Amino acid sequence: MLSYLMPLEPEKFAEKKIQEIQTLIKGKAIIACSGGVDSTTTAVLTSKAIGDRLTTVFVDTGYLRKKEPENVKEILKGLQLNLRFVDAKEEFYEALKGVVDPEKKRMIIGEKFIRVFERIAKKEKTEYLVQGTIAPDWIESGGALRDTIKSHHNVGGLPKEMKLKIIEPLRDLYKDEVRKLAQYLKIPVSEKQPYPGPGLAIRIIGEATPEAADIVREACAIVEEEIDKAVIKNKMEKPWQYFAVLLPVKTVGVQGDVRAYGNTIAIRAVHSIDGMTAEYSKIPNEVLEKISVKITNTLKDKINRVVYDITNKPPGTIEWE
Amino acid sequence: MTSQTSPLARLNGSKVKMKVYVVDNGGQWTHREWRVLKYLGVDTEIIPNTTPWKQIDSEALVLSGGAPRIGTESTKLGATAEYLDNLNIPILAICVAHQYLAMNFNGEVGQAETPEYGKVELKVDCNDELFQGLPKKFYVWESHNDEVKKVTKDFTVLAHSENCKIQAIKYMKKPFYGVQFHPEVEHTQYGYEIFKNFLALCRR
């Protein structure tokens, strides 16, 4: 960073926000927390402000990554947050049946989240919902003059009628600034890669069935595992975000001397600072090859083709939907 | 963040923070402009583009880009014409605002034959304060469907790219600059330097 710049000062920012939260929330509140950098940092900040008047709600939508429910529960408990885990898998699967349009998916997921939070808020006797919304969420959600690029579940995906008052302490920050704040607050997930609230549902192009979720979950795990390994071995720079997308494109292949006709997985990995611009990661071919072989061998007749996405943002976005 | 520690303020021997508004034309990167100005130690605020020009009490303006198409939707750019006609403070007009700046002073604008999205090599054509201390070629990030086709003699063209002849302009009658690319995004090289050079004009 250039010497004359004056970046975010996490200690001052935290102090100011804790005071603001204390002024805003007199009674109890709930926070929507996915275990990612933004919402976990918001949870810790809010809990510093109002202590155990805060309930941290973590929802399993059925579109979480491999082992994520267990990992997140452990992390949130370790942070001494008052955790409430909700298994809403069936509810989300049911709501997304037959839905193909990416904006519709995002709207439905946004609404489902709110209905879950309303139920918990009623039980907790509060009307305040704290969210880890950051700048790109509301910018890309659009409104008035600004075009809607994608409706983030926590902003553009909110239903018109809802019983909760929303508080968003980090709405003017970008991911790199949130990470800085998270490091200051000693939050162990400060370097975790971004993961969208709608999760795997928007990494499945077409209908997000539970079966499709299983396929892309496995493919995402392989992409993460192989790239993490390559990064540790210094074969490549750690991308900002890296994952797999399941495409509804079937192609002909041959697996074990037998004709195959399976779906396609696209690998996406980008370099970015704030998510507002991005360039595709220059992953070494040997790493891409390892991922490709592992995905097709693991997912067998489901997947017989793997491609790599070489689009920057703009014109692409980071996630495909 | 005190004004005394702001290098720009120090540079100018002033203890008061410079005030610069970002006029929001609905761009994806309007808030990035706000962030860059903040990081440069400026007192900044995002204001709607319908703010009447008489209410502008800042030392400079940054006019953001946005989704409106210059040919058919320029009314969505609110009071932009008022700012350009009535104000005499430094103005940095970005993307669609850059096109508006050219159009407002009798230039020609229209749909780009080849639009540019993402990484583009910028070629600086002219020694000017805006690009002071920067190389003659560097990479910038773009996102536009329209462009400036022609400017009058009241403008100097400062830079171009392979597919866009007019990437940066300077209006000679007032301290107004237009850039087709986006100096406010992380992927543009020397973005902070361009803003810093622009701000240096404000304290002269």
Coordinates of C-alpha atoms in Angstrom, one line a residue:
Chain A
M1 CA 0.0 0.0 0.0
L2 CA 1.2 3.5 -0.8
S3 CA 2.8 5.4 2.1
Y4 CA 0.5 8.4 1.9
L5 CA -2.8 6.4 2.2
M6 CA -4.8 6.4 5.4
P7 CA -6.5 3.0 5.5
L8 CA -9.2 1.8 7.9
E9 CA -8.1 1.9 11.6
P10 CA -9.8 -1.2 13.0
E11 CA -9.5 -0.2 16.7
K12 CA -11.2 3.1 16.1
F13 CA -13.8 1.6 13.8
A14 CA -14.7 -1.1 16.3
E15 CA -14.9 1.4 19.2
K16 CA -17.3 3.6 17.2
K17 CA -19.5 0.8 16.0
I18 CA -19.8 -0.8 19.5
Q19 CA -21.1 2.5 20.8
E20 CA -23.5 2.9 17.9
I21 CA -24.8 -0.6 18.5
Q22 CA -25.3 0.0 22.2
T23 CA -27.3 3.1 21.3
L24 CA -29.5 1.3 18.8
I25 CA -30.2 -2.0 20.6
K26 CA -31.5 -1.6 24.1
G27 CA -33.0 -5.1 24.6
K28 CA -32.2 -8.3 22.8
A29 CA -31.2 -9.0 19.2
I30 CA -30.4 -11.9 16.9
I31 CA -27.7 -12.0 14.3
A32 CA -27.7 -14.0 11.1
C33 CA -24.4 -15.8 11.0
S34 CA -23.0 -18.1 8.3
G35 CA -19.6 -18.6 9.9
G36 CA -18.0 -16.5 7.1
V37 CA -15.8 -13.5 7.6
D38 CA -18.5 -10.7 7.4
S39 CA -21.2 -12.2 9.6
T40 CA -18.8 -13.7 12.2
T41 CA -17.0 -10.4 12.5
T42 CA -20.4 -8.6 12.9
A43 CA -21.4 -11.2 15.5
V44 CA -18.3 -10.7 17.6
L45 CA -18.6 -6.9 17.3
T46 CA -22.2 -6.9 18.3
S47 CA -21.6 -9.3 21.2
K48 CA -18.9 -7.0 22.5
A49 CA -21.6 -4.3 22.5
I50 CA -24.6 -6.0 24.0
G51 CA -23.1 -9.2 25.5
D52 CA -25.4 -12.2 25.9
R53 CA -28.4 -10.2 24.9
L54 CA -27.3 -11.4 21.4
T55 CA -28.4 -14.7 20.0
T56 CA -26.3 -16.0 17.0
V57 CA -28.4 -17.9 14.5
F58 CA -26.7 -20.3 12.1
V59 CA -29.0 -21.9 9.4
D60 CA -28.2 -25.1 7.5
T61 CA -29.9 -24.4 4.2
G62 CA -28.9 -27.7 2.7
Y63 CA -26.6 -25.7 0.4
L64 CA -23.6 -25.5 2.7
R65 CA -20.2 -26.9 1.8
K66 CA -18.8 -30.2 2.9
K67 CA -18.4 -30.4 6.7
E68 CA -19.4 -26.8 7.0
P69 CA -22.2 -27.2 9.6
E70 CA -19.8 -29.0 12.0
N71 CA -16.9 -26.6 11.4
V72 CA -19.0 -23.4 11.8
K73 CA -20.7 -24.7 15.0
E74 CA -17.2 -25.3 16.5
I75 CA -15.9 -21.9 15.5
L76 CA -18.9 -20.0 16.8
K77 CA -18.9 -21.9 20.1
G78 CA -15.1 -21.1 20.4
L79 CA -15.9 -17.4 20.1
Q80 CA -18.3 -17.7 23.0
L81 CA -21.3 -16.7 21.0
N82 CA -24.7 -17.7 22.2
L83 CA -25.4 -20.1 19.3
R84 CA -28.7 -21.3 17.9
F85 CA -28.5 -23.8 15.1
V86 CA -31.4 -24.3 12.7
D87 CA -31.7 -27.2 10.4
A88 CA -33.9 -25.8 7.5
K89 CA -32.7 -28.1 4.7
E90 CA -36.1 -29.5 3.8
E91 CA -37.7 -26.0 3.9
F92 CA -35.1 -24.6 1.4
Y93 CA -35.2 -27.7 -0.9
E94 CA -39.0 -27.5 -1.0
A95 CA -39.0 -23.8 -1.8
L96 CA -36.5 -24.1 -4.6
K97 CA -38.2 -27.0 -6.4
G98 CA -38.5 -26.3 -10.1
V99 CA -36.8 -22.9 -9.8
V100 CA -34.3 -22.2 -12.6
D101 CA -34.0 -18.4 -12.8
P102 CA -31.0 -17.1 -10.7
E103 CA -32.8 -14.0 -9.5
K104 CA -35.8 -16.0 -8.4
K105 CA -33.5 -18.4 -6.5
R106 CA -32.0 -15.5 -4.7
M107 CA -35.4 -13.9 -3.8
I108 CA -36.7 -17.2 -2.5
I109 CA -33.6 -17.9 -0.4
G110 CA -33.7 -14.3 0.9
E111 CA -37.3 -14.7 2.0
K112 CA -36.8 -18.1 3.5
F113 CA -33.9 -16.8 5.6
I114 CA -36.1 -14.0 6.9
R115 CA -39.0 -16.3 7.8
V116 CA -36.5 -18.5 9.8
F117 CA -35.2 -15.4 11.6
E118 CA -38.7 -14.1 12.3
R119 CA -39.5 -17.4 14.1
I120 CA -36.4 -17.2 16.2
A121 CA -36.9 -13.5 16.9
K122 CA -40.4 -14.2 18.2
K123 CA -39.1 -16.8 20.5
E124 CA -36.3 -14.5 21.7
K125 CA -38.8 -11.6 22.0
T126 CA -36.8 -9.2 19.9
E127 CA -37.4 -7.3 16.7
Y128 CA -33.7 -6.6 15.9
L129 CA -31.9 -8.6 13.2
V130 CA -28.2 -7.8 12.9
Q131 CA -26.6 -8.7 9.5
G132 CA -23.1 -8.8 8.2
T133 CA -24.0 -6.9 5.1
I134 CA -21.0 -5.2 3.4
A135 CA -20.7 -2.7 0.6
P136 CA -20.8 -5.0 -2.5
D137 CA -24.0 -6.6 -1.2
W138 CA -26.1 -3.4 -1.4
I139 CA -24.2 -2.0 -4.4
E140 CA -24.9 -5.1 -6.5
S141 CA -28.4 -5.4 -5.3
G142 CA -29.2 -2.1 -7.0
G143 CA -32.1 0.2 -6.4
A144 CA -33.2 3.6 -7.7
L145 CA -30.6 4.6 -10.3
R146 CA -28.3 1.7 -9.7
D147 CA -28.8 -1.4 -11.8
T148 CA -29.4 -4.7 -10.1
I149 CA -26.5 -7.0 -10.9
K150 CA -27.6 -9.7 -8.5
S151 CA -29.9 -9.5 -5.5
H152 CA -27.9 -10.4 -2.5
H153 CA -30.0 -12.5 -0.2
N154 CA -29.5 -10.1 2.7
V155 CA -30.4 -6.9 0.8
G156 CA -32.2 -7.3 -2.5
G157 CA -33.6 -10.7 -1.5
L158 CA -35.4 -9.4 1.6
P159 CA -39.2 -9.7 1.4
K160 CA -41.3 -6.6 1.2
E161 CA -43.2 -7.4 4.3
M162 CA -41.1 -8.4 7.3
K163 CA -41.3 -7.9 11.0
L164 CA -37.7 -7.3 11.7
K165 CA -35.6 -4.1 12.1
I166 CA -32.3 -4.6 10.4
I167 CA -28.9 -3.3 11.7
E168 CA -25.9 -3.5 9.5
P169 CA -22.7 -2.2 11.2
L170 CA -20.3 -3.1 8.4
R171 CA -22.3 -1.8 5.4
D172 CA -19.6 0.7 4.3
L173 CA -16.8 -1.8 4.4
Y174 CA -15.3 -4.0 1.8
K175 CA -13.9 -7.5 2.3
D176 CA -10.3 -6.5 2.8
E177 CA -11.4 -4.0 5.4
V178 CA -13.5 -6.6 7.2
R179 CA -10.5 -9.0 7.2
K180 CA -8.5 -6.2 8.9
L181 CA -11.2 -5.8 11.5
A182 CA -11.4 -9.5 12.0
Q183 CA -7.7 -9.8 12.5
Y184 CA -7.9 -7.0 15.1
L185 CA -10.7 -8.8 16.9
K186 CA -8.7 -12.1 16.7
I187 CA -11.4 -14.0 14.8
P188 CA -10.0 -17.3 13.4
V189 CA -12.0 -17.0 10.1
S190 CA -10.5 -13.7 9.1
E191 CA -8.8 -15.2 6.0
K192 CA -11.6 -17.6 5.0
Q193 CA -12.6 -17.3 1.3
P194 CA -15.9 -15.5 0.6
Y195 CA -19.0 -17.8 0.4
P196 CA -22.4 -16.4 -0.7
G197 CA -25.4 -16.8 1.5
P198 CA -27.4 -18.7 -1.1
G199 CA -24.5 -21.1 -1.1
L200 CA -24.4 -24.1 -3.5
A201 CA -27.9 -23.2 -4.8
I202 CA -26.3 -20.5 -7.1
R203 CA -23.4 -22.8 -8.0
I204 CA -25.9 -25.1 -9.7
I205 CA -27.0 -23.7 -13.0
G206 CA -30.6 -24.8 -13.4
E207 CA -32.7 -26.4 -10.7
A208 CA -30.9 -26.8 -7.3
T209 CA -32.1 -30.3 -6.4
P210 CA -30.6 -32.0 -3.3
E211 CA -28.8 -34.4 -5.7
A212 CA -27.2 -31.6 -7.7
A213 CA -26.2 -30.0 -4.4
D214 CA -24.4 -33.2 -3.5
I215 CA -22.5 -33.2 -6.8
V216 CA -21.3 -29.6 -6.6
R217 CA -20.6 -30.0 -2.9
E218 CA -18.1 -32.8 -3.7
A219 CA -16.6 -30.8 -6.6
C220 CA -16.2 -27.7 -4.5
A221 CA -14.4 -29.7 -1.8
I222 CA -12.0 -31.1 -4.4
V223 CA -11.3 -27.7 -5.9
E224 CA -10.6 -26.2 -2.4
E225 CA -8.5 -29.2 -1.3
E226 CA -6.3 -29.3 -4.4
I227 CA -5.8 -25.5 -4.5
D228 CA -5.0 -25.3 -0.8
K229 CA -2.4 -28.1 -1.3
A230 CA -0.8 -26.2 -4.3
V231 CA -0.7 -23.0 -2.3
I232 CA 1.0 -24.6 0.7
K233 CA 3.6 -26.1 -1.8
N234 CA 4.1 -22.6 -3.2
K235 CA 3.0 -23.7 -6.6
M236 CA 0.5 -20.8 -6.9
E237 CA -0.8 -17.7 -5.2
K238 CA -3.9 -18.2 -3.0
P239 CA -6.9 -17.1 -5.0
W240 CA -9.4 -14.7 -3.5
Q241 CA -12.2 -17.2 -4.1
Y242 CA -12.2 -20.7 -5.7
F243 CA -15.0 -23.2 -6.3
A244 CA -16.8 -25.4 -8.7
V245 CA -20.0 -24.7 -10.7
L246 CA -22.3 -27.5 -11.9
L247 CA -23.5 -26.9 -15.5
P248 CA -26.6 -28.4 -17.0
V249 CA -24.6 -29.2 -20.1
K250 CA -24.3 -32.8 -21.0
T251 CA -21.5 -34.0 -23.2
V252 CA -20.3 -37.4 -24.6
G253 CA -17.4 -39.1 -22.9
V254 CA -15.9 -42.5 -22.5
Q255 CA -15.4 -44.0 -19.0
G256 CA -14.1 -47.6 -18.7
D257 CA -14.7 -48.3 -22.4
V258 CA -18.3 -47.4 -21.9
R259 CA -20.0 -44.4 -23.5
A260 CA -20.7 -41.7 -20.9
Y261 CA -23.1 -38.8 -21.1
G262 CA -22.7 -36.7 -18.0
N263 CA -22.8 -33.1 -16.9
T264 CA -20.0 -30.5 -16.9
I265 CA -18.2 -28.9 -14.0
A266 CA -16.7 -25.4 -14.4
I267 CA -13.8 -24.4 -12.1
R268 CA -13.8 -20.8 -11.1
A269 CA -10.9 -19.1 -9.3
V270 CA -10.2 -15.4 -9.1
H271 CA -7.9 -12.8 -7.7
S272 CA -9.5 -9.8 -6.1
I273 CA -9.1 -7.4 -3.2
D274 CA -12.7 -6.3 -2.7
G275 CA -14.8 -8.4 -5.0
M276 CA -15.8 -5.3 -7.1
T277 CA -13.2 -6.2 -9.8
A278 CA -11.5 -9.5 -10.3
E279 CA -9.2 -11.4 -12.7
Y280 CA -9.2 -15.1 -13.2
S281 CA -6.4 -16.9 -11.4
K282 CA -3.5 -18.2 -13.4
I283 CA -3.6 -21.7 -11.9
P284 CA -0.7 -24.0 -13.1
N285 CA -1.9 -26.6 -15.6
E286 CA -0.7 -29.5 -13.4
V287 CA -3.0 -28.2 -10.6
L288 CA -5.9 -27.9 -13.0
E289 CA -5.2 -31.4 -14.3
K290 CA -5.2 -32.8 -10.8
I291 CA -8.6 -31.2 -10.0
S292 CA -10.0 -32.4 -13.3
V293 CA -8.9 -36.0 -12.8
K294 CA -10.1 -36.1 -9.3
I295 CA -13.5 -34.7 -10.0
T296 CA -14.3 -37.1 -12.9
N297 CA -12.9 -40.1 -10.9
T298 CA -14.9 -39.2 -7.8
L299 CA -18.2 -38.2 -9.5
K300 CA -18.0 -41.0 -12.1
D301 CA -20.9 -41.1 -14.5
K302 CA -22.3 -37.8 -13.1
I303 CA -19.5 -35.7 -14.5
N304 CA -17.3 -36.5 -17.5
R305 CA -16.1 -33.0 -18.5
V306 CA -14.3 -30.2 -16.6
V307 CA -13.7 -26.7 -17.9
Y308 CA -11.8 -23.7 -16.5
D309 CA -13.5 -20.2 -16.5
I310 CA -11.1 -17.5 -17.8
T311 CA -13.4 -14.5 -17.5
N312 CA -12.5 -11.4 -15.5
K313 CA -15.0 -9.2 -13.6
P314 CA -16.2 -7.2 -15.5
P315 CA -17.6 -8.6 -17.8
G316 CA -18.3 -11.7 -15.7
T317 CA -19.2 -11.7 -12.0
I318 CA -17.3 -14.0 -9.6
E319 CA -20.2 -16.4 -8.9
W320 CA -22.1 -17.6 -12.0
E321 CA -25.5 -16.6 -10.8
Chain B
M1 CA -7.8 10.4 11.3
T2 CA -6.8 14.0 11.9
S3 CA -6.3 16.6 9.2
Q4 CA -2.7 17.2 10.3
T5 CA -1.8 13.7 9.3
S6 CA -3.2 14.1 5.8
P7 CA -0.3 14.4 3.4
L8 CA -2.4 16.4 1.0
A9 CA -3.3 18.8 3.7
R10 CA 0.3 18.9 4.8
L11 CA 1.4 19.5 1.3
N12 CA -0.8 22.5 1.2
G13 CA 0.0 23.8 4.7
S14 CA -3.6 23.6 5.7
K15 CA -5.0 22.1 8.8
V16 CA -8.5 21.6 7.4
K17 CA -9.4 18.5 5.5
M18 CA -10.2 19.0 1.9
K19 CA -13.9 18.4 1.1
V20 CA -14.9 16.5 -2.0
Y21 CA -18.3 15.2 -2.9
V22 CA -18.9 12.1 -5.0
V23 CA -22.0 12.6 -7.1
D24 CA -23.8 9.3 -7.5
N25 CA -24.9 8.4 -11.1
G26 CA -25.8 4.9 -10.0
G27 CA -22.4 3.3 -10.7
Q28 CA -21.2 0.0 -9.4
W29 CA -18.1 1.7 -8.2
T30 CA -19.5 5.0 -6.8
H31 CA -18.8 3.8 -3.3
R32 CA -15.2 2.9 -4.4
E33 CA -14.6 6.5 -5.3
W34 CA -15.8 7.5 -1.8
R35 CA -13.4 4.9 -0.3
V36 CA -10.4 6.1 -2.4
L37 CA -11.0 9.7 -1.3
K38 CA -11.3 8.6 2.3
Y39 CA -8.0 6.7 2.1
L40 CA -6.5 9.9 0.7
G41 CA -7.5 11.8 3.8
V42 CA -10.3 13.7 2.2
D43 CA -13.6 14.6 3.9
T44 CA -16.1 13.0 1.5
E45 CA -19.7 12.2 1.1
I46 CA -21.8 10.5 -1.6
I47 CA -24.6 12.9 -2.8
P48 CA -27.5 12.2 -5.2
N49 CA -27.1 13.6 -8.8
T50 CA -30.3 15.6 -8.3
T51 CA -28.6 17.9 -5.6
P52 CA -29.0 21.5 -6.8
W53 CA -25.7 23.1 -7.9
K54 CA -26.1 26.0 -5.4
Q55 CA -25.9 23.5 -2.5
I56 CA -22.5 22.3 -3.6
D57 CA -20.1 23.6 -1.0
S58 CA -17.2 21.2 -1.6
E59 CA -13.8 22.1 -3.1
A60 CA -14.1 19.6 -5.9
L61 CA -16.5 17.0 -7.3
V62 CA -16.1 13.5 -8.6
L63 CA -18.9 12.5 -10.9
S64 CA -19.4 8.8 -10.8
G65 CA -20.1 6.4 -13.7
G66 CA -23.5 4.6 -14.0
A67 CA -25.8 2.4 -16.0
P68 CA -27.6 5.3 -17.9
R69 CA -26.9 5.3 -21.6
I70 CA -25.7 8.6 -22.8
G71 CA -27.8 8.7 -26.0
T72 CA -31.2 7.9 -24.6
E73 CA -31.0 8.2 -20.8
S74 CA -29.0 11.3 -20.1
T75 CA -31.9 12.8 -18.1
K76 CA -31.1 10.2 -15.5
L77 CA -27.8 12.1 -14.9
G78 CA -29.8 14.8 -13.0
A79 CA -28.1 18.1 -12.4
T80 CA -24.8 17.2 -14.1
A81 CA -25.3 19.9 -16.8
E82 CA -25.9 22.5 -14.0
Y83 CA -22.6 21.5 -12.3
L84 CA -20.7 21.8 -15.5
D85 CA -22.3 25.1 -16.5
N86 CA -22.2 26.9 -13.2
L87 CA -19.4 25.6 -11.1
N88 CA -15.7 26.5 -11.4
I89 CA -14.2 24.0 -9.0
P90 CA -12.1 20.9 -10.1
I91 CA -14.4 18.2 -11.5
L92 CA -13.3 14.6 -12.3
A93 CA -16.0 13.0 -14.5
I94 CA -15.8 9.2 -14.8
C95 CA -17.2 6.9 -17.5
V96 CA -20.8 8.1 -18.4
A97 CA -20.0 11.4 -16.7
H98 CA -16.9 11.8 -18.9
Q99 CA -19.2 11.2 -21.9
Y100 CA -21.6 13.8 -20.5
L101 CA -18.8 16.3 -20.0
A102 CA -17.8 16.0 -23.7
M103 CA -21.4 16.2 -24.9
N104 CA -22.3 19.2 -22.7
F105 CA -19.6 21.3 -24.4
N106 CA -20.6 20.3 -28.0
G107 CA -18.7 17.1 -28.4
E108 CA -20.0 13.9 -30.0
V109 CA -20.9 10.8 -28.1
G110 CA -22.4 7.5 -29.0
Q111 CA -22.3 3.7 -28.9
A112 CA -18.8 2.3 -28.9
E113 CA -18.1 0.1 -31.9
T114 CA -16.1 -2.1 -29.6
P115 CA -17.1 -1.7 -26.0
E116 CA -14.5 -2.4 -23.3
Y117 CA -15.0 -4.5 -20.2
G118 CA -12.2 -5.3 -17.8
K119 CA -8.5 -5.0 -18.4
V120 CA -7.3 -2.5 -21.1
E121 CA -4.0 -1.0 -21.8
L122 CA -4.1 2.8 -21.5
K123 CA -1.7 4.9 -23.6
V124 CA -1.0 8.4 -22.3
D125 CA -0.6 10.9 -25.1
C126 CA 0.1 14.1 -23.4
N127 CA 2.2 15.5 -20.4
D128 CA -0.5 16.6 -18.1
E129 CA -0.8 17.1 -14.3
L130 CA -3.5 14.3 -14.1
F131 CA -0.9 11.7 -15.2
Q132 CA 2.1 13.3 -13.6
G133 CA 4.7 10.8 -12.4
L134 CA 3.0 7.9 -14.2
P135 CA 4.3 5.7 -17.0
K136 CA 3.2 6.3 -20.6
K137 CA 1.4 2.9 -20.7
F138 CA -0.4 1.0 -17.9
Y139 CA -3.4 -1.2 -17.3
V140 CA -6.7 0.2 -16.4
W141 CA -10.1 -1.4 -15.8
E142 CA -13.1 -0.4 -18.0
S143 CA -16.8 -1.1 -18.2
H144 CA -18.6 0.9 -20.9
N145 CA -20.9 0.5 -23.9
D146 CA -20.8 4.1 -25.1
E147 CA -17.9 6.5 -25.7
V148 CA -16.8 10.0 -26.7
K149 CA -16.4 10.1 -30.5
K150 CA -15.2 13.7 -30.9
V151 CA -14.4 16.7 -28.7
T152 CA -14.2 20.4 -29.7
K153 CA -11.0 22.5 -29.6
D154 CA -11.8 23.5 -26.0
F155 CA -10.6 20.0 -25.0
T156 CA -7.3 18.3 -25.0
V157 CA -7.3 14.5 -25.4
L158 CA -4.9 13.1 -22.8
A159 CA -5.0 9.3 -23.4
H160 CA -6.4 6.5 -25.7
S161 CA -6.6 2.7 -25.9
E162 CA -6.6 0.3 -28.8
N163 CA -10.4 0.4 -29.1
C164 CA -11.3 3.8 -27.7
K165 CA -9.6 6.9 -29.1
I166 CA -10.7 9.2 -26.3
Q167 CA -9.9 7.7 -22.9
A168 CA -9.1 10.9 -21.0
I169 CA -9.9 14.6 -21.7
K170 CA -9.1 18.0 -20.2
Y171 CA -11.5 20.9 -20.6
M172 CA -9.3 24.0 -21.2
K173 CA -11.8 26.7 -19.9
K174 CA -12.3 25.3 -16.4
P175 CA -10.5 22.7 -14.3
F176 CA -12.6 19.7 -15.6
Y177 CA -11.3 16.3 -16.4
G178 CA -13.0 13.3 -17.9
V179 CA -11.8 9.7 -17.9
Q180 CA -13.5 6.8 -19.7
F181 CA -11.7 4.2 -17.5
H182 CA -12.2 3.7 -13.8
P183 CA -9.3 5.0 -11.6
E184 CA -11.2 4.0 -8.5
V185 CA -11.0 0.2 -8.7
E186 CA -8.3 -1.9 -7.2
H187 CA -7.3 -3.5 -10.6
T188 CA -6.6 -0.2 -12.3
Q189 CA -2.8 0.6 -11.9
Y190 CA -1.9 4.0 -10.4
G191 CA -5.6 4.7 -9.5
Y192 CA -4.7 6.3 -6.2
E193 CA -2.0 8.4 -8.0
I194 CA -4.5 9.7 -10.5
F195 CA -6.9 10.8 -7.7
K196 CA -4.0 12.3 -5.8
N197 CA -2.9 14.3 -8.9
F198 CA -6.5 15.5 -9.3
L199 CA -6.8 16.6 -5.7
A200 CA -3.5 18.5 -6.0
L201 CA -5.3 20.8 -8.5
C202 CA -7.8 21.7 -5.9
R203 CA -5.3 23.5 -3.6
R204 CA -3.7 25.7 -6.2

